[in-house]
Amino acid sequence: MKYVNQPIRKSDAMALVTGKPVYTDDLAPKDCLIVKILRSPHANAWIEDIKTGTAASVGGVACVFTYKDVPQKRFTLAGQTYPELSPYDRLILDRHLRFVGDAVAIVAGETEAAVDKALKRIKVKYRVEEPVLDIHKAKDNEILVHPEDNWIANVPVGADNHRNLCASHSEEHGDVEKLLSECKYTVDHVYHTKANQQAMMETFRSYCFKDHFGRLNVVSSTQIPFHVRRILGNALDIPSSRIRVIKPRIGGGFGAKQTAVSDVYPAFVTWKTGRPSKLVYSRYESQICSSPRHEMEIRVRAGADENGIVRVLDMYSLSNTGAYGEHGPTTVGLSGHKSIPLYRHLEAYRFTYDVVYTNVQAAGAYRGYGATQGIFAVESAVDELAAKMGMDPVKIRELNLPLEGGPLPGYPDSPYATSCAIDQCMARAKEMMNWDAKYPCRDMGNGKVRGVGASLAMQGSSIAGVDVGGADLKLNEDGSYTLGLGCTDMGTGCDTIMAQIAADCLETQMDNIVVFGVDTDISPYDSGSYASATTYTTGMAVVQACEALRQKICALGAKMLDTEPEKVDFDGTYVSSEDRRVSLKEIAIKGTCGNNQELQVTRTHSSPISPPPFMVGMAEVEIDKETGSVKVIDYVAVVDCGTPINPNLARVQTEGGIVQGIGMALSEDIQYSDKGAIRNNSFMQYKIPTRMDIGDIRVDFRCSYEQSGPFGAKSVGELVIDTPCPAIANAVYNAVGVRVRKLPITPEKIAMGILEKEAGEVPERN
């Protein structure tokens, strides 16, 4: 292989570092109407009266829209394959406002100043009601977040809006209670993860215009162009054929842009006025009314025998979907399905969950998508089991971790590990961290102590039997190829990766592959860039397209050589038969003149399985015992993602995910006032880690070979955020004996835990 498994530079690297105009706002026409949203100051309120006349009369204001002006057809903003598991519970504008920041009115004008002035002149009379803010009190509360009768659940996921339930389910294998009673060692604890913001550099933004056919064109920073087309069709109550969605370069998404957060508002303005419009979220809006990670509280009961074999796991996940149900029924499933299978000897397991509505900002997709929360809980519980039995926490994992060809309990997407090198990952991570010498801790002699902690993780590679990847491949008359993709490059480099795959399949230079991004009018259908699907699913579509086009090239070349297709060979440059040959360029030119066989193919791929990638993460933390301050000084990650198509890109994906995981573990903490307003609504209050906050991050790979993936590849994008939270929590415990079960792990929690320990109390910080 000339390109696959090679550290090829991203194809758009120079355009980005030289500041070329490639992002949504760069491309928006200068005459766009500026769109802004008036937002609710209340967590639960009804609009009794709204006066917009004074606002509409402001010079430069083109239109003001309220709930009276929009279709009364409910929809979801979740970017998911139809029929969406998320409920249809939104209107473009609603009389019932369900969180602080919910949309009250849309204003569009010629200038930002005019729009800002008009927003201040809208007069609203609210009927304020008591909000539901506590996830423990939401289920079956008399206060309903969605009392409306036209709320719709397309799929039976246990949802009931009259119980504040977005989803509810239970699954069980074996006799959980019997096995727990038989196990010599058991733990039963509750672990709590908070909502987190994706904090991508480019905030949500979209611009829209009508073309000369009267069709709505939407240019959006989105991970889900084809889903956006359907979502807007539902929201505007128009046929999707009237909508075209184009995806330019994206300045980060991390799952946030798997929800169509911003698209519907300028789309409605343009559809109504016929004029181009754009909406650019401020950082403040991206903090208070976007789509953060789901807050979850997870109870884990686990049991092991005297030899360290984990025999039983019981999980209950309580997930907070917030005011709307985007991704609520789906994220919660991963909390169990991506954590329970890490322990192959399980004789029984139970996984139960409730997803509740509350009057806070609606949650959505964030890298890890529920697995991050579940793995924190299970990997913390397993460490607590190891502590009870006096066993090295690495040892208990070595005894229980998945093996290639072995079972994956509770993982419906694959009954066994079709490819797995997690045992090799563990051995390498242990070596890199020098675990045996550092475990459990080292007193540094200056009031500081260093401890180490470990964690396992697995994710998936696409959604089995659901996700679809598409590739369109065409031979051009100069012998070059055009590769049309429906997947969305959001900084991950998937355009480069697909070109690497195609170049090796076609035995040509990468420069000979022209890749174009997503345009729903001309690109092949693709579910979008989420669920760790792109390289694995769309990559196979590219492989299949290349194989099919090679056959067409050979067939036409054979015809030109007056022989049979099975008697020729193609080496990427020539089609040959014995001592005669015809060049690719000659074949390409022939394809344009007097030819009845198209040199173009479209292939679609969907996998019936979702082979998991695996990872071992180990953290070394340093804690000041006097202040409780904690710093990650070393982080080791060893990843099995099958064959890394581009090792450099896989490495930076891993490093970036680890940094986000460290932020979730130590500092990121969305907090609400008792009225439901977000306190940390800027980067001054919401603390994400910078390079100055992070010690060494060392990444290595131990590669299995996944037969169902392109060149043996599996996914890597989401997996890499899953180990930091439990590894750091476990390292803190090993350093100072304080078990923090509620994230983030703050200096206050550690310091108070140390004081409690010294006073003889149980140092548990919830």
PDB file of N, CA, C and O in Angstrom, residues 1 24 40 56 69 242 257 261 272 303 324 347 370 383 422 540 561 657 716 734:
ATOM      1  N   MET A   1       0.851  -1.200   0.000  1.00  0.00           N
ATOM      2  CA  MET A   1       0.000   0.000   0.000  1.00  0.00           C
ATOM      3  C   MET A   1       0.881   1.243   0.000  1.00  0.00           C
ATOM      4  O   MET A   1       1.784   1.386   0.825  1.00  0.00           O
ATOM      5  N   THR A  24     -18.525  28.753   6.412  1.00  0.00           N
ATOM      6  CA  THR A  24     -19.878  29.208   6.068  1.00  0.00           C
ATOM      7  C   THR A  24     -19.982  30.723   6.011  1.00  0.00           C
ATOM      8  O   THR A  24     -20.485  31.291   5.028  1.00  0.00           O
ATOM      9  N   SER A  40     -36.091  33.353  25.584  1.00  0.00           N
ATOM     10  CA  SER A  40     -36.882  33.385  26.817  1.00  0.00           C
ATOM     11  C   SER A  40     -36.006  33.613  28.041  1.00  0.00           C
ATOM     12  O   SER A  40     -34.969  32.968  28.205  1.00  0.00           O
ATOM     13  N   ALA A  56     -40.925  45.962  14.337  1.00  0.00           N
ATOM     14  CA  ALA A  56     -40.990  45.838  12.881  1.00  0.00           C
ATOM     15  C   ALA A  56     -40.818  47.179  12.183  1.00  0.00           C
ATOM     16  O   ALA A  56     -40.428  47.225  11.004  1.00  0.00           O
ATOM     17  N   ASP A  69     -46.828  32.795  13.354  1.00  0.00           N
ATOM     18  CA  ASP A  69     -46.486  32.807  11.930  1.00  0.00           C
ATOM     19  C   ASP A  69     -45.954  31.483  11.405  1.00  0.00           C
ATOM     20  O   ASP A  69     -45.777  31.331  10.190  1.00  0.00           O
ATOM     21  N   ARG A 242     -37.737  20.518  -2.395  1.00  0.00           N
ATOM     22  CA  ARG A 242     -37.627  21.978  -2.534  1.00  0.00           C
ATOM     23  C   ARG A 242     -36.422  22.527  -1.793  1.00  0.00           C
ATOM     24  O   ARG A 242     -36.224  23.742  -1.736  1.00  0.00           O
ATOM     25  N   LYS A 257     -22.995  19.452  15.989  1.00  0.00           N
ATOM     26  CA  LYS A 257     -23.614  19.755  14.712  1.00  0.00           C
ATOM     27  C   LYS A 257     -24.258  18.521  14.080  1.00  0.00           C
ATOM     28  O   LYS A 257     -24.566  18.522  12.890  1.00  0.00           O
ATOM     29  N   VAL A 261     -29.120  22.812  14.949  1.00  0.00           N
ATOM     30  CA  VAL A 261     -29.403  23.849  15.941  1.00  0.00           C
ATOM     31  C   VAL A 261     -29.814  25.170  15.297  1.00  0.00           C
ATOM     32  O   VAL A 261     -30.791  25.803  15.700  1.00  0.00           O
ATOM     33  N   LYS A 272     -39.890  32.600   3.627  1.00  0.00           N
ATOM     34  CA  LYS A 272     -40.997  33.565   3.703  1.00  0.00           C
ATOM     35  C   LYS A 272     -40.729  34.833   2.905  1.00  0.00           C
ATOM     36  O   LYS A 272     -41.641  35.398   2.291  1.00  0.00           O
ATOM     37  N   GLY A 303     -20.445  -7.549  40.790  1.00  0.00           N
ATOM     38  CA  GLY A 303     -19.996  -8.633  41.649  1.00  0.00           C
ATOM     39  C   GLY A 303     -18.888  -9.433  41.002  1.00  0.00           C
ATOM     40  O   GLY A 303     -18.895  -9.670  39.791  1.00  0.00           O
ATOM     41  N   TYR A 324     -36.015  19.310  25.233  1.00  0.00           N
ATOM     42  CA  TYR A 324     -36.413  18.609  24.010  1.00  0.00           C
ATOM     43  C   TYR A 324     -35.660  17.288  23.922  1.00  0.00           C
ATOM     44  O   TYR A 324     -34.627  17.097  24.561  1.00  0.00           O
ATOM     45  N   GLU A 347     -21.887 -13.582  33.589  1.00  0.00           N
ATOM     46  CA  GLU A 347     -22.913 -14.625  33.539  1.00  0.00           C
ATOM     47  C   GLU A 347     -24.313 -14.013  33.575  1.00  0.00           C
ATOM     48  O   GLU A 347     -25.288 -14.659  33.175  1.00  0.00           O
ATOM     49  N   GLY A 370     -22.844   8.982  25.100  1.00  0.00           N
ATOM     50  CA  GLY A 370     -23.409   8.125  26.137  1.00  0.00           C
ATOM     51  C   GLY A 370     -22.442   7.077  26.641  1.00  0.00           C
ATOM     52  O   GLY A 370     -22.490   6.683  27.812  1.00  0.00           O
ATOM     53  N   ASP A 383     -12.812  -0.553  39.559  1.00  0.00           N
ATOM     54  CA  ASP A 383     -11.686  -0.181  40.421  1.00  0.00           C
ATOM     55  C   ASP A 383     -12.050  -0.340  41.895  1.00  0.00           C
ATOM     56  O   ASP A 383     -11.225  -0.758  42.717  1.00  0.00           O
ATOM     57  N   ILE A 422      -7.138  -5.539  22.437  1.00  0.00           N
ATOM     58  CA  ILE A 422      -7.113  -4.777  23.675  1.00  0.00           C
ATOM     59  C   ILE A 422      -6.140  -5.389  24.683  1.00  0.00           C
ATOM     60  O   ILE A 422      -5.572  -4.676  25.514  1.00  0.00           O
ATOM     61  N   MET A 540     -15.785   1.814   3.021  1.00  0.00           N
ATOM     62  CA  MET A 540     -16.126   0.605   2.265  1.00  0.00           C
ATOM     63  C   MET A 540     -16.889   0.945   0.990  1.00  0.00           C
ATOM     64  O   MET A 540     -16.741   0.266  -0.039  1.00  0.00           O
ATOM     65  N   LEU A 561      -8.859  -3.171 -27.140  1.00  0.00           N
ATOM     66  CA  LEU A 561      -7.809  -4.121 -27.516  1.00  0.00           C
ATOM     67  C   LEU A 561      -8.374  -5.328 -28.263  1.00  0.00           C
ATOM     68  O   LEU A 561      -7.630  -6.272 -28.584  1.00  0.00           O
ATOM     69  N   GLY A 657      -9.258  13.967  21.653  1.00  0.00           N
ATOM     70  CA  GLY A 657     -10.285  13.352  22.490  1.00  0.00           C
ATOM     71  C   GLY A 657      -9.859  13.254  23.939  1.00  0.00           C
ATOM     72  O   GLY A 657     -10.661  13.465  24.860  1.00  0.00           O
ATOM     73  N   VAL A 716     -12.158   5.476  15.125  1.00  0.00           N
ATOM     74  CA  VAL A 716     -11.302   5.996  16.195  1.00  0.00           C
ATOM     75  C   VAL A 716     -11.864   7.282  16.799  1.00  0.00           C
ATOM     76  O   VAL A 716     -11.518   7.642  17.907  1.00  0.00           O
ATOM     77  N   ASN A 734      -6.147   6.338  43.994  1.00  0.00           N
ATOM     78  CA  ASN A 734      -4.895   5.649  44.313  1.00  0.00           C
ATOM     79  C   ASN A 734      -3.864   6.575  44.935  1.00  0.00           C
ATOM     80  O   ASN A 734      -2.999   6.129  45.696  1.00  0.00           O
TER      81      ASN A 734
END
